[in-house]
CSV table of C-alpha atoms and ligand atoms in Angstrom, one decimal:
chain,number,residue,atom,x,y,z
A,1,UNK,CA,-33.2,-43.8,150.2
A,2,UNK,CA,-33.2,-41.4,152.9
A,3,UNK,CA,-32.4,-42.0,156.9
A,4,UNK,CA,-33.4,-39.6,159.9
A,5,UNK,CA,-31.7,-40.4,163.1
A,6,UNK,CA,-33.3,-37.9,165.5
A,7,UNK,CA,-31.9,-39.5,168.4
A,8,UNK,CA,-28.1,-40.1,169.2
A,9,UNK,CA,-27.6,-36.3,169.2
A,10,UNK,CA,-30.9,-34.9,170.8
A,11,UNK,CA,-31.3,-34.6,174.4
A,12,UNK,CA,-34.7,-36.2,174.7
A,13,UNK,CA,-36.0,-39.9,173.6
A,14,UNK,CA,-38.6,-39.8,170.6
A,15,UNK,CA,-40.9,-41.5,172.5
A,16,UNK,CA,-40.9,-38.7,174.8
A,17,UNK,CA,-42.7,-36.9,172.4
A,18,UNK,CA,-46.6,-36.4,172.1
A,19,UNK,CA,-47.5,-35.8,168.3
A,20,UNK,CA,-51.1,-36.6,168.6
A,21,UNK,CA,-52.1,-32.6,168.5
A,22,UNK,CA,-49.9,-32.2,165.1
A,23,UNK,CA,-51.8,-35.3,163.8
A,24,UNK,CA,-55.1,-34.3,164.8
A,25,UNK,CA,-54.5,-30.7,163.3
A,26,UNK,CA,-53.2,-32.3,160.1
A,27,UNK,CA,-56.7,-34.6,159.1
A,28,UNK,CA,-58.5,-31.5,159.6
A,29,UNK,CA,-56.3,-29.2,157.5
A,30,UNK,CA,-54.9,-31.3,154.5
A,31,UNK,CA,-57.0,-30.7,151.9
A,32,UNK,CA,-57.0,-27.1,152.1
A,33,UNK,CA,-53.5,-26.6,150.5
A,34,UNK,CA,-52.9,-26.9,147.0
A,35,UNK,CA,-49.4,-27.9,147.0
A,36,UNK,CA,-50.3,-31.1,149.1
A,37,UNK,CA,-52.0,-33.1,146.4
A,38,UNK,CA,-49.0,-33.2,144.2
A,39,UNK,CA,-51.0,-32.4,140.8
A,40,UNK,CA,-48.9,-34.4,138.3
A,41,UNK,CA,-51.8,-33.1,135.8
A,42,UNK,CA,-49.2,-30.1,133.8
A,43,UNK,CA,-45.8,-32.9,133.9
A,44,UNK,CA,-46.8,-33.7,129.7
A,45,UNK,CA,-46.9,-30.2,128.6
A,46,UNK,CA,-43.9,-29.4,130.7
A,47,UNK,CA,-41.6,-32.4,129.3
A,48,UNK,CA,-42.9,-31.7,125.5
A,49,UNK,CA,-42.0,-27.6,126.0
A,50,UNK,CA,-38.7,-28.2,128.0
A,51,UNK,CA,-37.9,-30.4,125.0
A,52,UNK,CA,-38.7,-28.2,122.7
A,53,UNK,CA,-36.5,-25.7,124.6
A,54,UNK,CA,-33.4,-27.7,124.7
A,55,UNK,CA,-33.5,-28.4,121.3
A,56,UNK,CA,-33.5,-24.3,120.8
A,57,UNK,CA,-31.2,-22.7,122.9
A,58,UNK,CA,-27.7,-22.4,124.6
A,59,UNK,CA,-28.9,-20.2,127.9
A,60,UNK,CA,-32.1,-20.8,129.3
A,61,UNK,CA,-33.0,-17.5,131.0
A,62,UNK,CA,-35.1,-18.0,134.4
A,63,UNK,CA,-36.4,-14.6,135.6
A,64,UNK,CA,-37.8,-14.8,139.0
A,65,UNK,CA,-37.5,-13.5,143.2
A,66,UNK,CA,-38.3,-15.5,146.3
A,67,UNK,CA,-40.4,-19.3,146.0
A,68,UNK,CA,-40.6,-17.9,142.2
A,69,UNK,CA,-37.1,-19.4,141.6
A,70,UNK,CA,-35.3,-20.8,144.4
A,71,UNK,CA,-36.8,-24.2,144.3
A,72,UNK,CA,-35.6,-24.7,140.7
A,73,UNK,CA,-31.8,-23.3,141.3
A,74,UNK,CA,-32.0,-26.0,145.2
A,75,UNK,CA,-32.9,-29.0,142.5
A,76,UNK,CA,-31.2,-28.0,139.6
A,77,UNK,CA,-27.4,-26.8,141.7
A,78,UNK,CA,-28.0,-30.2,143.7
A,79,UNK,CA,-28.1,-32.8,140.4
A,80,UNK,CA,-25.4,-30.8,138.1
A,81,UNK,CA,-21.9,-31.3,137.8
A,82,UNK,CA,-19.5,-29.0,139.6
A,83,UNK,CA,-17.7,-28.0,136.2
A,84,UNK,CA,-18.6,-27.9,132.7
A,85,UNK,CA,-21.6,-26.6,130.9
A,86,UNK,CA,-24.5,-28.2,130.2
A,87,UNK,CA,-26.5,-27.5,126.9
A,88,UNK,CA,-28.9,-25.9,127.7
A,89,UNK,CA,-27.3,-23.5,130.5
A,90,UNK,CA,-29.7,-22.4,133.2
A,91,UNK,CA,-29.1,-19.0,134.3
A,92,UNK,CA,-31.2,-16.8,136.7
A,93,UNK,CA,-32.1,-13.2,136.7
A,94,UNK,CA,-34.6,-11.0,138.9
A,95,UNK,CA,-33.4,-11.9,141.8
A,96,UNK,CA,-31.5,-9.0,143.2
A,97,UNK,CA,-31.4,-5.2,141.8
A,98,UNK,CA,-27.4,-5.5,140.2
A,99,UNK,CA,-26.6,-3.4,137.6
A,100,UNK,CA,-23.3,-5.1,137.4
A,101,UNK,CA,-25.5,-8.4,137.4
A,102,UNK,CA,-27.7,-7.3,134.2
A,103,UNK,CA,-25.0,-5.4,132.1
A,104,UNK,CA,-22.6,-8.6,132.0
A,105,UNK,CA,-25.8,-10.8,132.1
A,106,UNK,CA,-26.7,-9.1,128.9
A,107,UNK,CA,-22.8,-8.8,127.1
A,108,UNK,CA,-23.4,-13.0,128.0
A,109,UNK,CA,-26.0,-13.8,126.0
A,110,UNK,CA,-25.2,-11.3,122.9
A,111,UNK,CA,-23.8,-14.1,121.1
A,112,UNK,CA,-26.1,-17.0,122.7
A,113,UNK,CA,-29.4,-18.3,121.6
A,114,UNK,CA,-31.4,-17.4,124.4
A,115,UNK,CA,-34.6,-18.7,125.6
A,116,UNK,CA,-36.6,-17.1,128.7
A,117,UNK,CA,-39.1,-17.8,131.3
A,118,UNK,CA,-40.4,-15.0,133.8
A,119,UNK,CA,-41.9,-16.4,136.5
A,120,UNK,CA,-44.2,-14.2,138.9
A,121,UNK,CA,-47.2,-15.4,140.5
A,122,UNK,CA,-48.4,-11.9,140.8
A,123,UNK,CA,-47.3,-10.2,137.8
A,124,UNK,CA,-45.6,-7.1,140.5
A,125,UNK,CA,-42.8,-7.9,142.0
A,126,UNK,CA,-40.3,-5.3,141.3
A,127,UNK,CA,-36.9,-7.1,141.1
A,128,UNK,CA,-38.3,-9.6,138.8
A,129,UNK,CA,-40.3,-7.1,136.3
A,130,UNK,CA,-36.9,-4.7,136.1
A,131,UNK,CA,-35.2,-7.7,135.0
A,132,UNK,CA,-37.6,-8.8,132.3
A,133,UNK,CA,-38.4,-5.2,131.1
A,134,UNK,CA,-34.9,-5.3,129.8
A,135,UNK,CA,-34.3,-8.8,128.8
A,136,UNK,CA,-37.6,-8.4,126.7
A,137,UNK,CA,-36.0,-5.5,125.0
A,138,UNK,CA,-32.6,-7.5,124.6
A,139,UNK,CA,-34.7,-10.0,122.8
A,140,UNK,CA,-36.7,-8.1,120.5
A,141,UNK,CA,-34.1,-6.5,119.3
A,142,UNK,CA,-32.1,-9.5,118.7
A,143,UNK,CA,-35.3,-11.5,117.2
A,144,UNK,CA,-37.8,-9.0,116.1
A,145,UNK,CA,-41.3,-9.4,117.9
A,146,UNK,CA,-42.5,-12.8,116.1
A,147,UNK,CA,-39.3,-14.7,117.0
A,148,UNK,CA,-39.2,-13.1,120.5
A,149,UNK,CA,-42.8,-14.8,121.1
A,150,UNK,CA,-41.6,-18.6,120.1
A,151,UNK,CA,-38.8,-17.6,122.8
A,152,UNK,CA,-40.2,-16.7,126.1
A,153,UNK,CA,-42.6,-18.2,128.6
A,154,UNK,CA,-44.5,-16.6,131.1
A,155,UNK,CA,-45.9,-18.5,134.3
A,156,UNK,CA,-48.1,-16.5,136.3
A,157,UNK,CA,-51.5,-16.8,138.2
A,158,UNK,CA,-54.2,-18.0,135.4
A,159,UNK,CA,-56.6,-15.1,135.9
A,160,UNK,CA,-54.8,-11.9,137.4
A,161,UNK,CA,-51.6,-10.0,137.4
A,162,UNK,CA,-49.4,-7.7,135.2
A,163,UNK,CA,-47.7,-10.5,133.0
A,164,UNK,CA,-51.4,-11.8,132.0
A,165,UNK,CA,-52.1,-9.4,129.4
A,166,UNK,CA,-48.6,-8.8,128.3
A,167,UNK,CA,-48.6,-12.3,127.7
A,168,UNK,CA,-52.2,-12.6,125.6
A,169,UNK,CA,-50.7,-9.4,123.5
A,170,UNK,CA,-47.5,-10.8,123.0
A,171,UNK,CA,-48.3,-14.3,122.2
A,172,UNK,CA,-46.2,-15.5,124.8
A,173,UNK,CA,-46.7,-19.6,126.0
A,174,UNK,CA,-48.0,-19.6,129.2
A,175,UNK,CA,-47.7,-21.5,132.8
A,176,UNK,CA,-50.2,-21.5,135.3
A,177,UNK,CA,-48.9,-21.0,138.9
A,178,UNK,CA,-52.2,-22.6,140.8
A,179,UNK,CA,-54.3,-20.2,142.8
A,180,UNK,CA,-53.7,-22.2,146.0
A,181,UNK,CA,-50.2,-22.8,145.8
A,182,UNK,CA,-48.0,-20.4,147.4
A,183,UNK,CA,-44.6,-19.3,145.8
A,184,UNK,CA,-41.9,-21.2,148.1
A,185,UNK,CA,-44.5,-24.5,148.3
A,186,UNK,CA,-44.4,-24.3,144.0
A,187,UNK,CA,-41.5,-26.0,143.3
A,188,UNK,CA,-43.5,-29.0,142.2
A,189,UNK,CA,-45.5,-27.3,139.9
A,190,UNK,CA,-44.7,-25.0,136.3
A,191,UNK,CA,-42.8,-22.9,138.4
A,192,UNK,CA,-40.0,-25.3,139.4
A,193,UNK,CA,-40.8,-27.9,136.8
A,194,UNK,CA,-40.1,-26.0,134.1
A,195,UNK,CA,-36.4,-25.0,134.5
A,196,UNK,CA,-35.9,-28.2,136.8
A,197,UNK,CA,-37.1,-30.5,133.0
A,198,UNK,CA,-35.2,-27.9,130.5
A,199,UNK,CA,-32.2,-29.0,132.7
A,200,UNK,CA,-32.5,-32.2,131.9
A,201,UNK,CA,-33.8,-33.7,135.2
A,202,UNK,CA,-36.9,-36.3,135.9
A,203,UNK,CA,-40.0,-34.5,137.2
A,204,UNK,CA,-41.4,-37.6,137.3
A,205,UNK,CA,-38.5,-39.0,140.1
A,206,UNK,CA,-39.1,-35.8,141.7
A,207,UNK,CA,-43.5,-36.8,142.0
A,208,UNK,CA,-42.2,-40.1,143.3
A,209,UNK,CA,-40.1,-39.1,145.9
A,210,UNK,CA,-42.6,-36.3,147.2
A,211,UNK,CA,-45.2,-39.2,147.0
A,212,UNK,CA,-42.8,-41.5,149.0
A,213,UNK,CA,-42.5,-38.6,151.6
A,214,UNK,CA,-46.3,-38.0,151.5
A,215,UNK,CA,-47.4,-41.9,152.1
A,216,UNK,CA,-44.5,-41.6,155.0
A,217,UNK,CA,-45.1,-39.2,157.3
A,218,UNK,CA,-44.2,-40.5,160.8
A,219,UNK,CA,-40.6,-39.0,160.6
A,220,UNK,CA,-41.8,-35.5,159.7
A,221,UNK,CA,-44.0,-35.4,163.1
A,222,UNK,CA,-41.2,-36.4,165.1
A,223,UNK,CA,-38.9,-33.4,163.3
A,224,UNK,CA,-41.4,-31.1,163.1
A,225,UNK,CA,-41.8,-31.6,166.8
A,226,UNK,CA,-38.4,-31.9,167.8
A,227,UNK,CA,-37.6,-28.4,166.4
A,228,UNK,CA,-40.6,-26.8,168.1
A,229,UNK,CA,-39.5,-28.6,171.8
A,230,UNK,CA,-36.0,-27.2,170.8
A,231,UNK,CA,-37.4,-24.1,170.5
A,232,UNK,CA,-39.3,-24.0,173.7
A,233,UNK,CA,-35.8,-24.4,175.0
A,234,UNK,CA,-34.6,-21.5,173.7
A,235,UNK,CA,-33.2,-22.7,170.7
A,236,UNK,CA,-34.1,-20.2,168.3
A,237,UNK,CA,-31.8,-20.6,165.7
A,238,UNK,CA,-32.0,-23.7,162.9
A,239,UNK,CA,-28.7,-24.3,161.4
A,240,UNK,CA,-29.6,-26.1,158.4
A,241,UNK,CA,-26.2,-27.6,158.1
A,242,UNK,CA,-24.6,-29.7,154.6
A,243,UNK,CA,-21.3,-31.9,153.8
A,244,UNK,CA,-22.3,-31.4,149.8
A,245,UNK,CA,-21.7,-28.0,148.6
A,246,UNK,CA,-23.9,-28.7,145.5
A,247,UNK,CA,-26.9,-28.6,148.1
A,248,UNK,CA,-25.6,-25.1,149.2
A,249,UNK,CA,-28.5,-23.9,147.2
A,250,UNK,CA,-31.1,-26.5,149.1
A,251,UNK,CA,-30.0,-24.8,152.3
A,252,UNK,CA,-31.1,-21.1,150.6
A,253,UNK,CA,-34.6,-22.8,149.5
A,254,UNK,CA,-34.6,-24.2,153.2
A,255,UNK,CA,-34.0,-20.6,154.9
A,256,UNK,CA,-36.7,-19.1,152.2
A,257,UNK,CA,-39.1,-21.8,153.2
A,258,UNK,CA,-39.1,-21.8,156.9
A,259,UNK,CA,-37.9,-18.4,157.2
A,260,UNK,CA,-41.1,-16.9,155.6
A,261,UNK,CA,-43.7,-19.1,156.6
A,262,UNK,CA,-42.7,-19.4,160.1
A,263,UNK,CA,-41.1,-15.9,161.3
A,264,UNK,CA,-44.3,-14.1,161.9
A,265,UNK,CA,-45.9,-12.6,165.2
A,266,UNK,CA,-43.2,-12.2,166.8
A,267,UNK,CA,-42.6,-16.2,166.9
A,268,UNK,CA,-40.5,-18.4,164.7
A,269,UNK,CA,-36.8,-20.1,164.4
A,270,UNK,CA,-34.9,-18.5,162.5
A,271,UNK,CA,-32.9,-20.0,160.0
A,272,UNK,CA,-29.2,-20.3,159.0
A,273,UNK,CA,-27.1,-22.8,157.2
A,274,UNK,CA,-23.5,-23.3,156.9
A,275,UNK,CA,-21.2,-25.3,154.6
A,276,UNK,CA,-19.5,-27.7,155.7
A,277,UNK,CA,-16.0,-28.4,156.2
A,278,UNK,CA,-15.5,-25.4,154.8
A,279,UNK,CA,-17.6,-23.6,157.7
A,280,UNK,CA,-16.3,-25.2,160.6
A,281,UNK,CA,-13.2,-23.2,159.9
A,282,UNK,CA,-15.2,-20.0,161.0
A,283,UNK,CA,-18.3,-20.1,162.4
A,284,UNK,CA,-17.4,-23.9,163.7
A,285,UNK,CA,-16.0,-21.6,166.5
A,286,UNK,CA,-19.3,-20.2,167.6
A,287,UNK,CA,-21.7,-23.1,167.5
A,288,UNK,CA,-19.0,-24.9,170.1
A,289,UNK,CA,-18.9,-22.0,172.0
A,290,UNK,CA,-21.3,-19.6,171.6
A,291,UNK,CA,-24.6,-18.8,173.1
A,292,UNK,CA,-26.0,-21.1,173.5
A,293,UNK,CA,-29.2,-20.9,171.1
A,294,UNK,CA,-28.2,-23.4,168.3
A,295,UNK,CA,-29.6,-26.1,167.5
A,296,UNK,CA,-28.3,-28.2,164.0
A,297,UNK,CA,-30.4,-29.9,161.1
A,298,UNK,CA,-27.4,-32.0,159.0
A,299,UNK,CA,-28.1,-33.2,155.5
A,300,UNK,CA,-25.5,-35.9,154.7
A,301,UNK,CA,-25.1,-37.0,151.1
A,302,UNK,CA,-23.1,-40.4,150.4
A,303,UNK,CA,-21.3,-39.7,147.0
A,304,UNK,CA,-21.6,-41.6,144.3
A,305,UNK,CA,-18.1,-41.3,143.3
A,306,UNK,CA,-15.5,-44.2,144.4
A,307,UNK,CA,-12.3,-41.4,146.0
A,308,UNK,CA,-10.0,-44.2,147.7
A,309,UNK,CA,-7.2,-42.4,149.8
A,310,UNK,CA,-4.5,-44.8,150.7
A,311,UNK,CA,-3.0,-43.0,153.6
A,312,UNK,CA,-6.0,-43.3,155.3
A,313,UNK,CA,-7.4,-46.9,153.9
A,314,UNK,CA,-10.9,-45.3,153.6
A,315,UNK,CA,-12.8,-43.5,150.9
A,316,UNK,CA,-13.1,-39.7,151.0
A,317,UNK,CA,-16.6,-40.3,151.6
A,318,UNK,CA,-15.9,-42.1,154.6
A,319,UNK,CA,-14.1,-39.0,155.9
A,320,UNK,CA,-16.9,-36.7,155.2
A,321,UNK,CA,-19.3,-38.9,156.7
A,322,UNK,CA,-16.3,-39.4,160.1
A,323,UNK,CA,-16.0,-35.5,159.8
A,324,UNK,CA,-20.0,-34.5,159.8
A,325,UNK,CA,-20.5,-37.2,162.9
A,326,UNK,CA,-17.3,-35.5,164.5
A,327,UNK,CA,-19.1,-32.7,164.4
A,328,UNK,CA,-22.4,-33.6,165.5
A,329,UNK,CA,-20.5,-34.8,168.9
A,330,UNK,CA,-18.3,-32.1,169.4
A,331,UNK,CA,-21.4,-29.5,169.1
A,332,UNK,CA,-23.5,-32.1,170.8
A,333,UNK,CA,-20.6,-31.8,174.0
A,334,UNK,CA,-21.3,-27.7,173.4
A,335,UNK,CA,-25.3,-27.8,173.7
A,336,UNK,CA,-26.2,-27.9,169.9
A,337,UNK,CA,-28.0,-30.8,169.6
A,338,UNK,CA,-28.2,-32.3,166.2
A,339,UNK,CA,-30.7,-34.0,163.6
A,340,UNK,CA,-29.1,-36.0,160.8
A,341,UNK,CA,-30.7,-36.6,157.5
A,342,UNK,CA,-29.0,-38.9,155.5
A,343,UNK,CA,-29.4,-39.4,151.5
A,344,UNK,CA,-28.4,-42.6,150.0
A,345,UNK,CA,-27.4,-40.5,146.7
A,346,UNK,CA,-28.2,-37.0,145.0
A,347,UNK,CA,-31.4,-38.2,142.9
A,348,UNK,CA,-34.9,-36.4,141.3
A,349,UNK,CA,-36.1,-39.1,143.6
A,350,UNK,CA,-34.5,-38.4,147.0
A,351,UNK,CA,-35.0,-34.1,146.2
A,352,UNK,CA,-38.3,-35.0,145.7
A,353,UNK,CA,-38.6,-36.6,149.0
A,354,UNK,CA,-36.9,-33.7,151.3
A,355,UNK,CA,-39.0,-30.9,149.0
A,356,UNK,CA,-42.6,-32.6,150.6
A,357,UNK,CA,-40.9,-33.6,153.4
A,358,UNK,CA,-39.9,-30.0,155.0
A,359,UNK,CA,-43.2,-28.4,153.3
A,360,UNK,CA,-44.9,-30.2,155.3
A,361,UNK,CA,-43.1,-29.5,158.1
A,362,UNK,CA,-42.8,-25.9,157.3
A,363,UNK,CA,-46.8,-26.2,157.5
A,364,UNK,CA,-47.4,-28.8,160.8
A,365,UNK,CA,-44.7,-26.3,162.4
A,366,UNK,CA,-47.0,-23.5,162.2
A,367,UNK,CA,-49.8,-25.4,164.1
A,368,UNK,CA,-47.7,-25.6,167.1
A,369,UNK,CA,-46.6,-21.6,166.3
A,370,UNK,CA,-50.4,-20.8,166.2
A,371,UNK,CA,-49.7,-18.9,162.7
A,372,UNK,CA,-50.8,-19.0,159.5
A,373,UNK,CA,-47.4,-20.2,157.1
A,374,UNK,CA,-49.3,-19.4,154.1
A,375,UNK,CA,-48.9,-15.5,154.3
A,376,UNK,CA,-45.7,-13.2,154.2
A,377,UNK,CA,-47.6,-9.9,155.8
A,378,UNK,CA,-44.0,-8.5,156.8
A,379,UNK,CA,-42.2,-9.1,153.0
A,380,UNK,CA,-44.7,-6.1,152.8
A,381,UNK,CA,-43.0,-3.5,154.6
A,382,UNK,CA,-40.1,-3.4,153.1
A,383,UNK,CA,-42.0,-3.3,149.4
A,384,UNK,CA,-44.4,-0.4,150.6
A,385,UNK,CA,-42.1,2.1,151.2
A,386,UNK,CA,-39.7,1.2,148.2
A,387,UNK,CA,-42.6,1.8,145.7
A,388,UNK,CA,-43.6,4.7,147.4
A,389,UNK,CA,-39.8,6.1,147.3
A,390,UNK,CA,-39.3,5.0,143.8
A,391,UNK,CA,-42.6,7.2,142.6
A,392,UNK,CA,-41.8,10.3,144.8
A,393,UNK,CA,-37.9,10.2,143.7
A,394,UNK,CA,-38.6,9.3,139.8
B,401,PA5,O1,-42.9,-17.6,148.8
B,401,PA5,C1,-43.4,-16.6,148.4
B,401,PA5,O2,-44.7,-16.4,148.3
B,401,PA5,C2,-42.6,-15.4,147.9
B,401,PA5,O3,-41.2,-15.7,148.2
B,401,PA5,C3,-42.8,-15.1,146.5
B,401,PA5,O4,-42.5,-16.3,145.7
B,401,PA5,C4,-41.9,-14.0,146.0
B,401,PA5,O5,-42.2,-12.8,146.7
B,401,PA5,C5,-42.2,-13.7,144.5
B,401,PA5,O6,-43.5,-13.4,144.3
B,401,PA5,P1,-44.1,-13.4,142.8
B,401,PA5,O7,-44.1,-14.7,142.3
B,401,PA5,O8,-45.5,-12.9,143.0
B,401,PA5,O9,-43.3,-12.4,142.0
């Protein structure tokens, strides 16, 4: 179960708020993105493969950049253990341009059995085709050509793009990433399924949650237009702030999410996050007293765990949850006005939930913003003039 209290921290009363344009915008829109029907139609092929996997591997390789892999490492950081390794281990590659990164990545897996699946909707992206250049050749020469092709998995766009025909020659498995899904709205398809099921995790909790957040929708419109009043106040900066280190790689898929489909035309929040307790012990300092251009987004996760501290006759759980509203006053008394969320438990089901639930903010958002969230015109810039150097230095 999930709880939103928009309300003790906020300077303005819900019913303040007029949501009737985000709602008329909404039934006009819906049905043009792909990601908002929730397609359970791949979840068979995914469970019988990620079986399959598990059964055949120690390290399961995930090669992928951007909405091609942080939605699997938010869900799959979130439900694991702190310590310990779980069998199949679910590493990620692609994601950065580290030599260091790929030579010790490589001396890993020398003695593993290794399984791999390069994810890239369009087949180009640099980081992620470096990355699998050189695990391919790691693998062939570990398990000769016909072995290699039992071992990796491609998912990429179903009729175009670079890893299409290397696939077909290879004889590679392949995933379809839908043509009207976006990369950081996929997680709920092959592209975050995939890993998220190899794991060990439900999909199907996931589907339920998302439906749960989809048939529920009232609290999205109020956040949704809570952050874009904030912003009209000069709030320009989301602080997407956790209690739970294990969601420390939600936050990143959070940042990703609104970051790229939002910070466009010159508009946009932009988005931070922070860990919590640990951060309060440095940047704590700022959002009290700071400029004042913060505004906070809290996700609070009860544990699960019974910690009973005597000295203080309360759980440790208690204490987080008496730190994190601490907080939310203290920063409240120094102008950053706060949204908790509050999870009942770490679960498929509750991931699920938040997953539809900020997509779908990410995309009402951009009505107010008058953009389109669906595009990433300026990850561009930075990609022209890299390809271009990397030809003319060669
Ligand atoms: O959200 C997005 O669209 C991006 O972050 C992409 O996922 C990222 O750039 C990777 O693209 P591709 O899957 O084509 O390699």
């Amino acid at each position: 179960m999930i709880t939103f209290d928009f309300k003790k921290y906020q300077y303005k009363k819900l019913e303040d708020y007029d949501l009737s344009e985000i709602k008329e915008r909404f039934l006009k829109d819906k049905h043009m993105s792909g990601w908002y029907d929730l397609d359970k139609s791949c979840v068979d092929s995914i469970e019988s493969t990620a079986s399959y996997i598990r059964n055949n591997c120690d390290v399961f390789l995930v090669i992928g950049i951007g909405g091609s892999y942080m939605g699997a490492k938010a869900v799959i950081d979130a439900l694991s253990p702190y310590y310990g390794t779980k069998k199949p281990e679910v590493l990620f590659a692609g994601y950065q341009l580290s030599s260091d990164y790929m030579a010790d990545l490589i001396d890993y897996l020398q003695d593993k059995e290794v399984m791999v699946n390069v994810i890239s909707k369009s087949g180009t992206t640099l980081e992620p085709a470096i990355a699998f250049d050189m695990i391919l050749d790691f693998m062939e020469n570990k398990y000769g050509e016909e072995e290699c092709a039992k071992r990796v998995f491609v998912t990429t766009d179903a009729n175009s793009g670079e890893l299409l025909p290397l696939a077909n020659q290879k004889g590679f498995q392949r995933f379809v990433v839908p043509d009207n899904i976006g990369g950081r709205f996929s997680v709920l398809t092959p592209v975050g399924l995939l890993p998220i099921a190899v794991a060990g995790f439900s999909i199907e909790e996931l589907f339920k949650g998302a439906t749960e957040a989809k048939e529920n929708l009232e609290d999205c419109y109020y956040y949704t237009k809570l952050r874009h009043e904030l912003y009209n106040m000069n709030k320009t900066i989301e602080s997407f702030d956790i209690y739970e280190p294990k969601l420390a790689s939600f936050s990143e898929w959070l940042k990703q999410l609104f970051g790229e489909s939002q910070g466009k035309d010159g508009k946009g929040i932009f988005p931070v996050s922070t860990i919590n307790t640990r951060d309060l012990h440095s940047l704590g300092q700022y959002y009290q007293d700071g400029i004042d251009m913060l505004f906070s987004t809290t996700l609070f996760v009860h544990s699960d765990e019974e910690v009973y501290l005597e000295k203080y006759k309360k759980t440790l759980d208690t204490v987080n949850k008496i730190a994190m509203e601490s907080v939310a006053q203290a920063h409240f008394e120094g102008h950053v006005p706060t949204s908790i969320i509050t999870l009942d438990t770490i679960s498929e089901e509750n991931l699920g939930y938040l997953i539809f639930f900020f997509e779908m903010s990410a995309m009402l958002g951009s009505y107010l913003l008058k953009i389109n969230y669906y595009d990433q015109p300026g990850v561009n810039g930075y990609k022209n003039i890299l390809h271009k150097r990397i030809k003319e230095d060669g």
